[in-house]
Amino acid sequence: MKPDIRVFPDLTSLSKSVASEIDVMITRSAKAGGKFTLALAGGNTPRTLYHVMAEDYGSKITWGNVHLFWGDERYVPPNHPQSNYRMVREMLIDQTSIPIENVHPMPTNYPDPEEAAQAYEKDLRNYFRSEWPYFSLMILGIGPDGHTASLFPNSRTLEEKQRWVVTSTSTSEPKKRLTLTLPALSNAEQIFFLVSGLEKTETFRNALSPTVNKINCPATKSVVTCWVDQDAAHLL
Ligand code: 6PG
């Protein structure tokens, strides 16, 4: 699918535009009487977005209508500095009135990450009660190597067609991860990629090339709207 690419001067203006768009989507969903199922990315780029969502829309959004999920998680305790859950809790959850039962973090308290992956899949299946999860919005980043969520290039996890959640191994610490699989990630009404910084320039340009797409750059398998700062977009 040809992505819609929106370029911004910097991460702050990019994040403010994304937050405004998400507010519109949640409001539309609430008016239609539906739930807004939002799957969140980890890492650094979306921190600004989550902060802006809390600061500019925290008291406006009908949080009872929103359910939060994670696209991936580092296999560390929920209060660990590198936990994606902790980052979202600090930037967003603690600043809003979202009911705790609407927050669906990936569990990282099982001795075996494989058990945690199966438990999260069970949680998602209980929530969605359908053949595949269906997210109103999937927010994703792109790593310098082209990975998205914790689906890394050349990894077996890219071939998974049945499961919704699997374990994966990162080259950077924390190595052990949980991640939604490609079919699960791709089942979203809208998919936003947030890409910022000069270190993403090459990756982002490659991720858009049809040739690379055929190889195995997971981030390109379901690009819908790319929200990019001019540093990351300057080779386009
Ligand atoms: C994670 C993310 C990961 C991230 C990319 C980009 O757990 O780290 O989910 O997929 O989106 O690595 O990370 P930055 O936003 O920090 O560049």
mmCIF file of C-alpha atoms and ligand atoms in Angstrom:
data_model
loop_
_atom_site.group_PDB
_atom_site.id
_atom_site.type_symbol
_atom_site.label_atom_id
_atom_site.label_comp_id
_atom_site.label_asym_id
_atom_site.label_seq_id
_atom_site.Cartn_x
_atom_site.Cartn_y
_atom_site.Cartn_z
ATOM 1 C CA MET A 1 0.000 0.000 0.000
ATOM 2 C CA LYS A 2 1.485 3.366 -1.003
ATOM 3 C CA PRO A 3 2.056 5.289 2.239
ATOM 4 C CA ASP A 4 0.807 8.825 2.854
ATOM 5 C CA ILE A 5 3.929 10.747 3.914
ATOM 6 C CA ARG A 6 3.555 13.867 6.051
ATOM 7 C CA VAL A 7 6.752 15.825 6.758
ATOM 8 C CA PHE A 8 7.172 18.224 9.692
ATOM 9 C CA PRO A 9 9.930 20.644 10.746
ATOM 10 C CA ASP A 10 10.602 18.739 13.991
ATOM 11 C CA LEU A 11 9.378 16.021 16.365
ATOM 12 C CA THR A 12 7.290 18.442 18.443
ATOM 13 C CA SER A 13 5.240 19.734 15.493
ATOM 14 C CA LEU A 14 4.957 16.158 14.183
ATOM 15 C CA SER A 15 3.695 14.930 17.582
ATOM 16 C CA LYS A 16 1.191 17.782 17.933
ATOM 17 C CA SER A 17 -0.310 16.951 14.535
ATOM 18 C CA VAL A 18 -0.534 13.248 15.337
ATOM 19 C CA ALA A 19 -2.145 13.977 18.720
ATOM 20 C CA SER A 20 -4.718 16.226 17.042
ATOM 21 C CA GLU A 21 -5.491 13.499 14.476
ATOM 22 C CA ILE A 22 -5.874 10.880 17.221
ATOM 23 C CA ASP A 23 -8.224 13.185 19.141
ATOM 24 C CA VAL A 24 -10.399 13.485 16.013
ATOM 25 C CA MET A 25 -10.380 9.702 15.540
ATOM 26 C CA ILE A 26 -11.320 9.014 19.176
ATOM 27 C CA THR A 27 -14.090 11.630 19.095
ATOM 28 C CA ARG A 28 -15.472 10.115 15.869
ATOM 29 C CA SER A 29 -15.345 6.640 17.429
ATOM 30 C CA ALA A 30 -17.126 7.836 20.589
ATOM 31 C CA LYS A 31 -19.864 9.511 18.538
ATOM 32 C CA ALA A 32 -20.362 6.217 16.682
ATOM 33 C CA GLY A 33 -20.663 4.467 20.041
ATOM 34 C CA GLY A 34 -17.581 2.324 19.397
ATOM 35 C CA LYS A 35 -14.464 1.577 21.418
ATOM 36 C CA PHE A 36 -11.150 3.024 20.220
ATOM 37 C CA THR A 37 -8.500 0.296 20.366
ATOM 38 C CA LEU A 38 -5.090 1.967 20.291
ATOM 39 C CA ALA A 39 -1.868 -0.073 20.009
ATOM 40 C CA LEU A 40 1.185 1.854 21.158
ATOM 41 C CA ALA A 41 4.812 1.851 20.092
ATOM 42 C CA GLY A 42 7.697 1.936 22.535
ATOM 43 C CA GLY A 43 11.127 3.474 22.204
ATOM 44 C CA ASN A 44 11.879 7.209 22.315
ATOM 45 C CA THR A 45 10.107 8.761 19.328
ATOM 46 C CA PRO A 46 6.510 8.400 20.589
ATOM 47 C CA ARG A 47 7.326 9.808 24.070
ATOM 48 C CA THR A 48 6.624 13.324 22.803
ATOM 49 C CA LEU A 49 3.321 12.221 21.252
ATOM 50 C CA TYR A 50 2.120 10.594 24.477
ATOM 51 C CA HIS A 51 3.148 13.690 26.456
ATOM 52 C CA VAL A 52 1.266 15.973 24.037
ATOM 53 C CA MET A 53 -1.801 13.688 24.107
ATOM 54 C CA ALA A 54 -1.886 13.978 27.917
ATOM 55 C CA GLU A 55 -1.085 17.699 28.059
ATOM 56 C CA ASP A 56 -3.270 18.979 25.197
ATOM 57 C CA TYR A 57 -6.070 16.395 25.183
ATOM 58 C CA GLY A 58 -5.906 14.706 28.599
ATOM 59 C CA SER A 59 -9.076 16.325 29.886
ATOM 60 C CA LYS A 60 -10.828 16.399 26.480
ATOM 61 C CA ILE A 61 -10.623 12.787 25.308
ATOM 62 C CA THR A 62 -13.351 10.395 26.539
ATOM 63 C CA TRP A 63 -10.825 7.907 27.952
ATOM 64 C CA GLY A 64 -13.553 5.463 28.995
ATOM 65 C CA ASN A 65 -13.907 4.830 25.276
ATOM 66 C CA VAL A 66 -10.213 4.102 24.705
ATOM 67 C CA HIS A 67 -8.399 0.784 25.215
ATOM 68 C CA LEU A 68 -4.593 0.768 25.178
ATOM 69 C CA PHE A 69 -2.481 -2.131 23.920
ATOM 70 C CA TRP A 70 1.232 -2.461 23.146
ATOM 71 C CA GLY A 71 2.812 -3.463 19.845
ATOM 72 C CA ASP A 72 5.827 -4.818 21.666
ATOM 73 C CA GLU A 73 7.556 -4.864 25.044
ATOM 74 C CA ARG A 74 11.035 -5.349 26.382
ATOM 75 C CA TYR A 75 11.047 -8.373 28.719
ATOM 76 C CA VAL A 76 11.794 -6.359 31.862
ATOM 77 C CA PRO A 77 9.708 -5.545 34.979
ATOM 78 C CA PRO A 78 6.984 -2.896 34.450
ATOM 79 C CA ASN A 79 8.931 -0.367 36.563
ATOM 80 C CA HIS A 80 12.200 -0.931 34.678
ATOM 81 C CA PRO A 81 13.621 2.233 33.012
ATOM 82 C CA GLN A 82 13.482 0.497 29.616
ATOM 83 C CA SER A 83 9.909 -0.789 29.950
ATOM 84 C CA ASN A 84 7.587 0.466 27.207
ATOM 85 C CA TYR A 85 4.703 0.137 29.663
ATOM 86 C CA ARG A 86 6.501 2.353 32.197
ATOM 87 C CA MET A 87 7.186 4.978 29.505
ATOM 88 C CA VAL A 88 3.501 5.103 28.508
ATOM 89 C CA ARG A 89 2.370 5.061 32.154
ATOM 90 C CA GLU A 90 4.578 8.065 32.974
ATOM 91 C CA MET A 91 3.919 10.043 29.755
ATOM 92 C CA LEU A 92 0.205 9.306 29.357
ATOM 93 C CA ILE A 93 -1.667 6.943 31.674
ATOM 94 C CA ASP A 94 -0.808 8.675 34.971
ATOM 95 C CA GLN A 95 -1.861 12.037 33.467
ATOM 96 C CA THR A 96 -5.332 10.911 32.352
ATOM 97 C CA SER A 97 -8.497 9.337 33.731
ATOM 98 C CA ILE A 98 -8.255 6.199 31.596
ATOM 99 C CA PRO A 99 -9.815 3.315 33.562
ATOM 100 C CA ILE A 100 -7.198 0.723 34.600
ATOM 101 C CA GLU A 101 -9.295 -2.022 33.004
ATOM 102 C CA ASN A 102 -8.814 -0.256 29.654
ATOM 103 C CA VAL A 103 -5.038 -0.633 29.848
ATOM 104 C CA HIS A 104 -3.712 -3.936 28.466
ATOM 105 C CA PRO A 105 0.051 -4.114 28.982
ATOM 106 C CA MET A 106 2.116 -7.067 27.818
ATOM 107 C CA PRO A 107 2.933 -9.201 30.902
ATOM 108 C CA THR A 108 6.622 -9.572 31.774
ATOM 109 C CA ASN A 109 6.282 -11.424 35.080
ATOM 110 C CA TYR A 110 6.341 -15.006 33.772
ATOM 111 C CA PRO A 111 9.616 -16.937 34.239
ATOM 112 C CA ASP A 112 9.408 -17.929 30.559
ATOM 113 C CA PRO A 113 8.740 -15.112 28.006
ATOM 114 C CA GLU A 114 7.030 -17.693 25.809
ATOM 115 C CA GLU A 115 4.367 -18.119 28.526
ATOM 116 C CA ALA A 116 3.954 -14.334 28.615
ATOM 117 C CA ALA A 117 3.468 -14.209 24.837
ATOM 118 C CA GLN A 118 0.789 -16.897 25.064
ATOM 119 C CA ALA A 119 -0.885 -15.096 27.990
ATOM 120 C CA TYR A 120 -1.046 -11.798 26.072
ATOM 121 C CA GLU A 121 -2.437 -13.542 23.032
ATOM 122 C CA LYS A 122 -5.110 -15.086 25.263
ATOM 123 C CA ASP A 123 -5.872 -11.611 26.687
ATOM 124 C CA LEU A 124 -6.206 -10.177 23.169
ATOM 125 C CA ARG A 125 -8.384 -13.059 21.970
ATOM 126 C CA ASN A 126 -10.650 -12.615 24.999
ATOM 127 C CA TYR A 127 -10.952 -8.925 24.245
ATOM 128 C CA PHE A 128 -11.395 -9.021 20.456
ATOM 129 C CA ARG A 129 -13.238 -12.372 20.172
ATOM 130 C CA SER A 130 -12.421 -12.548 16.464
ATOM 131 C CA GLU A 131 -10.072 -14.324 14.064
ATOM 132 C CA TRP A 132 -7.560 -11.458 14.326
ATOM 133 C CA PRO A 133 -7.262 -8.464 16.645
ATOM 134 C CA TYR A 134 -8.631 -5.295 15.068
ATOM 135 C CA PHE A 135 -7.015 -2.061 16.200
ATOM 136 C CA SER A 136 -8.542 1.337 15.481
ATOM 137 C CA LEU A 137 -4.996 2.672 15.305
ATOM 138 C CA MET A 138 -1.569 1.020 15.382
ATOM 139 C CA ILE A 139 1.305 3.349 16.222
ATOM 140 C CA LEU A 140 4.727 2.074 15.146
ATOM 141 C CA GLY A 141 8.300 3.307 14.987
ATOM 142 C CA ILE A 142 11.132 2.221 12.719
ATOM 143 C CA GLY A 143 14.487 1.188 14.095
ATOM 144 C CA PRO A 144 17.759 2.113 12.332
ATOM 145 C CA ASP A 145 17.909 -1.465 10.972
ATOM 146 C CA GLY A 146 14.357 -1.207 9.615
ATOM 147 C CA HIS A 147 12.663 -3.188 12.379
ATOM 148 C CA THR A 148 9.252 -2.254 13.670
ATOM 149 C CA ALA A 149 7.731 -3.253 16.983
ATOM 150 C CA SER A 150 10.153 -6.060 17.869
ATOM 151 C CA LEU A 151 10.075 -7.697 14.442
ATOM 152 C CA PHE A 152 13.689 -7.609 13.300
ATOM 153 C CA PRO A 153 14.905 -8.070 9.699
ATOM 154 C CA ASN A 154 15.878 -11.675 8.813
ATOM 155 C CA SER A 155 14.164 -13.044 11.925
ATOM 156 C CA ARG A 156 11.905 -16.091 11.978
ATOM 157 C CA THR A 157 9.216 -14.011 13.674
ATOM 158 C CA LEU A 158 8.545 -12.372 10.285
ATOM 159 C CA GLU A 159 7.256 -15.658 8.915
ATOM 160 C CA GLU A 160 4.698 -16.222 11.695
ATOM 161 C CA LYS A 161 1.245 -16.388 10.119
ATOM 162 C CA GLN A 162 -0.946 -17.910 12.864
ATOM 163 C CA ARG A 163 0.047 -16.485 16.227
ATOM 164 C CA TRP A 164 -0.785 -12.972 17.385
ATOM 165 C CA VAL A 165 2.057 -12.587 19.911
ATOM 166 C CA VAL A 166 5.534 -14.135 19.915
ATOM 167 C CA THR A 167 8.877 -13.694 21.635
ATOM 168 C CA SER A 168 11.783 -12.186 19.730
ATOM 169 C CA THR A 169 15.410 -11.327 20.334
ATOM 170 C CA SER A 170 16.886 -7.884 19.799
ATOM 171 C CA THR A 171 20.534 -7.177 19.038
ATOM 172 C CA SER A 172 20.351 -4.361 21.593
ATOM 173 C CA GLU A 173 19.553 -4.607 25.290
ATOM 174 C CA PRO A 174 17.099 -5.643 26.583
ATOM 175 C CA LYS A 175 17.487 -8.526 24.173
ATOM 176 C CA LYS A 176 14.379 -10.544 25.055
ATOM 177 C CA ARG A 177 11.186 -9.025 23.679
ATOM 178 C CA LEU A 178 7.483 -9.706 23.201
ATOM 179 C CA THR A 179 5.937 -8.528 19.945
ATOM 180 C CA LEU A 180 2.747 -8.620 17.947
ATOM 181 C CA THR A 181 3.282 -10.579 14.741
ATOM 182 C CA LEU A 182 3.017 -9.032 11.276
ATOM 183 C CA PRO A 183 -0.544 -10.264 10.638
ATOM 184 C CA ALA A 184 -1.618 -8.952 14.075
ATOM 185 C CA LEU A 185 0.133 -5.589 13.619
ATOM 186 C CA SER A 186 -1.326 -5.191 10.145
ATOM 187 C CA ASN A 187 -4.911 -5.661 11.324
ATOM 188 C CA ALA A 188 -5.590 -2.013 12.015
ATOM 189 C CA GLU A 189 -7.960 0.550 10.584
ATOM 190 C CA GLN A 190 -5.043 2.985 10.438
ATOM 191 C CA ILE A 191 -1.328 2.495 10.924
ATOM 192 C CA PHE A 192 0.855 5.466 11.849
ATOM 193 C CA PHE A 193 4.646 5.239 11.535
ATOM 194 C CA LEU A 194 6.435 7.931 13.535
ATOM 195 C CA VAL A 195 9.947 8.557 12.185
ATOM 196 C CA SER A 196 12.310 11.199 13.507
ATOM 197 C CA GLY A 197 16.005 11.999 13.337
ATOM 198 C CA LEU A 198 18.932 11.869 10.933
ATOM 199 C CA GLU A 199 19.763 8.314 12.032
ATOM 200 C CA LYS A 200 16.525 7.159 10.374
ATOM 201 C CA THR A 201 17.110 8.911 7.009
ATOM 202 C CA GLU A 202 18.595 5.948 5.124
ATOM 203 C CA THR A 203 16.274 3.414 6.754
ATOM 204 C CA PHE A 204 13.190 5.427 5.986
ATOM 205 C CA ARG A 205 14.157 5.981 2.352
ATOM 206 C CA ASN A 206 14.940 2.260 1.975
ATOM 207 C CA ALA A 207 11.720 1.302 3.690
ATOM 208 C CA LEU A 208 9.834 3.093 0.914
ATOM 209 C CA SER A 209 11.633 1.427 -1.977
ATOM 210 C CA PRO A 210 9.614 -1.354 -3.624
ATOM 211 C CA THR A 211 12.765 -3.428 -4.051
ATOM 212 C CA VAL A 212 13.659 -3.383 -0.371
ATOM 213 C CA ASN A 213 10.018 -3.974 0.443
ATOM 214 C CA LYS A 214 10.210 -7.355 -1.314
ATOM 215 C CA ILE A 215 13.289 -8.388 0.627
ATOM 216 C CA ASN A 216 12.275 -8.364 4.245
ATOM 217 C CA CYS A 217 12.170 -4.950 5.746
ATOM 218 C CA PRO A 218 9.303 -5.609 8.155
ATOM 219 C CA ALA A 219 8.540 -1.954 8.629
ATOM 220 C CA THR A 220 7.415 -1.699 5.014
ATOM 221 C CA LYS A 221 4.950 -4.569 5.092
ATOM 222 C CA SER A 222 2.087 -2.406 6.257
ATOM 223 C CA VAL A 223 3.035 1.282 5.942
ATOM 224 C CA VAL A 224 -0.124 3.488 5.849
ATOM 225 C CA THR A 225 0.650 7.018 7.128
ATOM 226 C CA CYS A 226 4.211 8.064 7.808
ATOM 227 C CA TRP A 227 4.654 11.047 10.121
ATOM 228 C CA VAL A 228 8.217 12.128 9.520
ATOM 229 C CA ASP A 229 10.402 15.043 10.607
ATOM 230 C CA GLN A 230 12.519 16.755 7.961
ATOM 231 C CA ASP A 231 15.722 15.171 9.269
ATOM 232 C CA ALA A 232 14.434 11.683 8.588
ATOM 233 C CA ALA A 233 12.801 12.740 5.303
ATOM 234 C CA HIS A 234 15.638 14.743 3.759
ATOM 235 C CA LEU A 235 16.724 11.991 1.341
ATOM 236 C CA LEU A 236 13.245 11.555 -0.132
HETATM 237 C C1 6PG B 1 10.830 -0.559 21.058
HETATM 238 C C2 6PG B 1 9.963 -0.119 19.908
HETATM 239 C C3 6PG B 1 10.750 -0.169 18.633
HETATM 240 C C4 6PG B 1 10.939 1.288 18.246
HETATM 241 C C5 6PG B 1 12.031 1.465 17.236
HETATM 242 C C6 6PG B 1 12.359 2.964 17.105
HETATM 243 O O1 6PG B 1 10.362 -1.282 21.948
HETATM 244 O O2 6PG B 1 11.982 -0.079 21.082
HETATM 245 O O3 6PG B 1 8.751 -0.587 19.851
HETATM 246 O O4 6PG B 1 10.172 -0.853 17.577
HETATM 247 O O5 6PG B 1 9.716 1.793 17.711
HETATM 248 O O6 6PG B 1 13.191 0.778 17.710
HETATM 249 O O7 6PG B 1 12.804 3.399 18.368
HETATM 250 P P1 6PG B 1 13.069 4.954 18.651
HETATM 251 O O8 6PG B 1 11.756 5.628 18.570
HETATM 252 O O9 6PG B 1 13.656 4.978 20.054
HETATM 253 O O10 6PG B 1 14.042 5.428 17.595
#
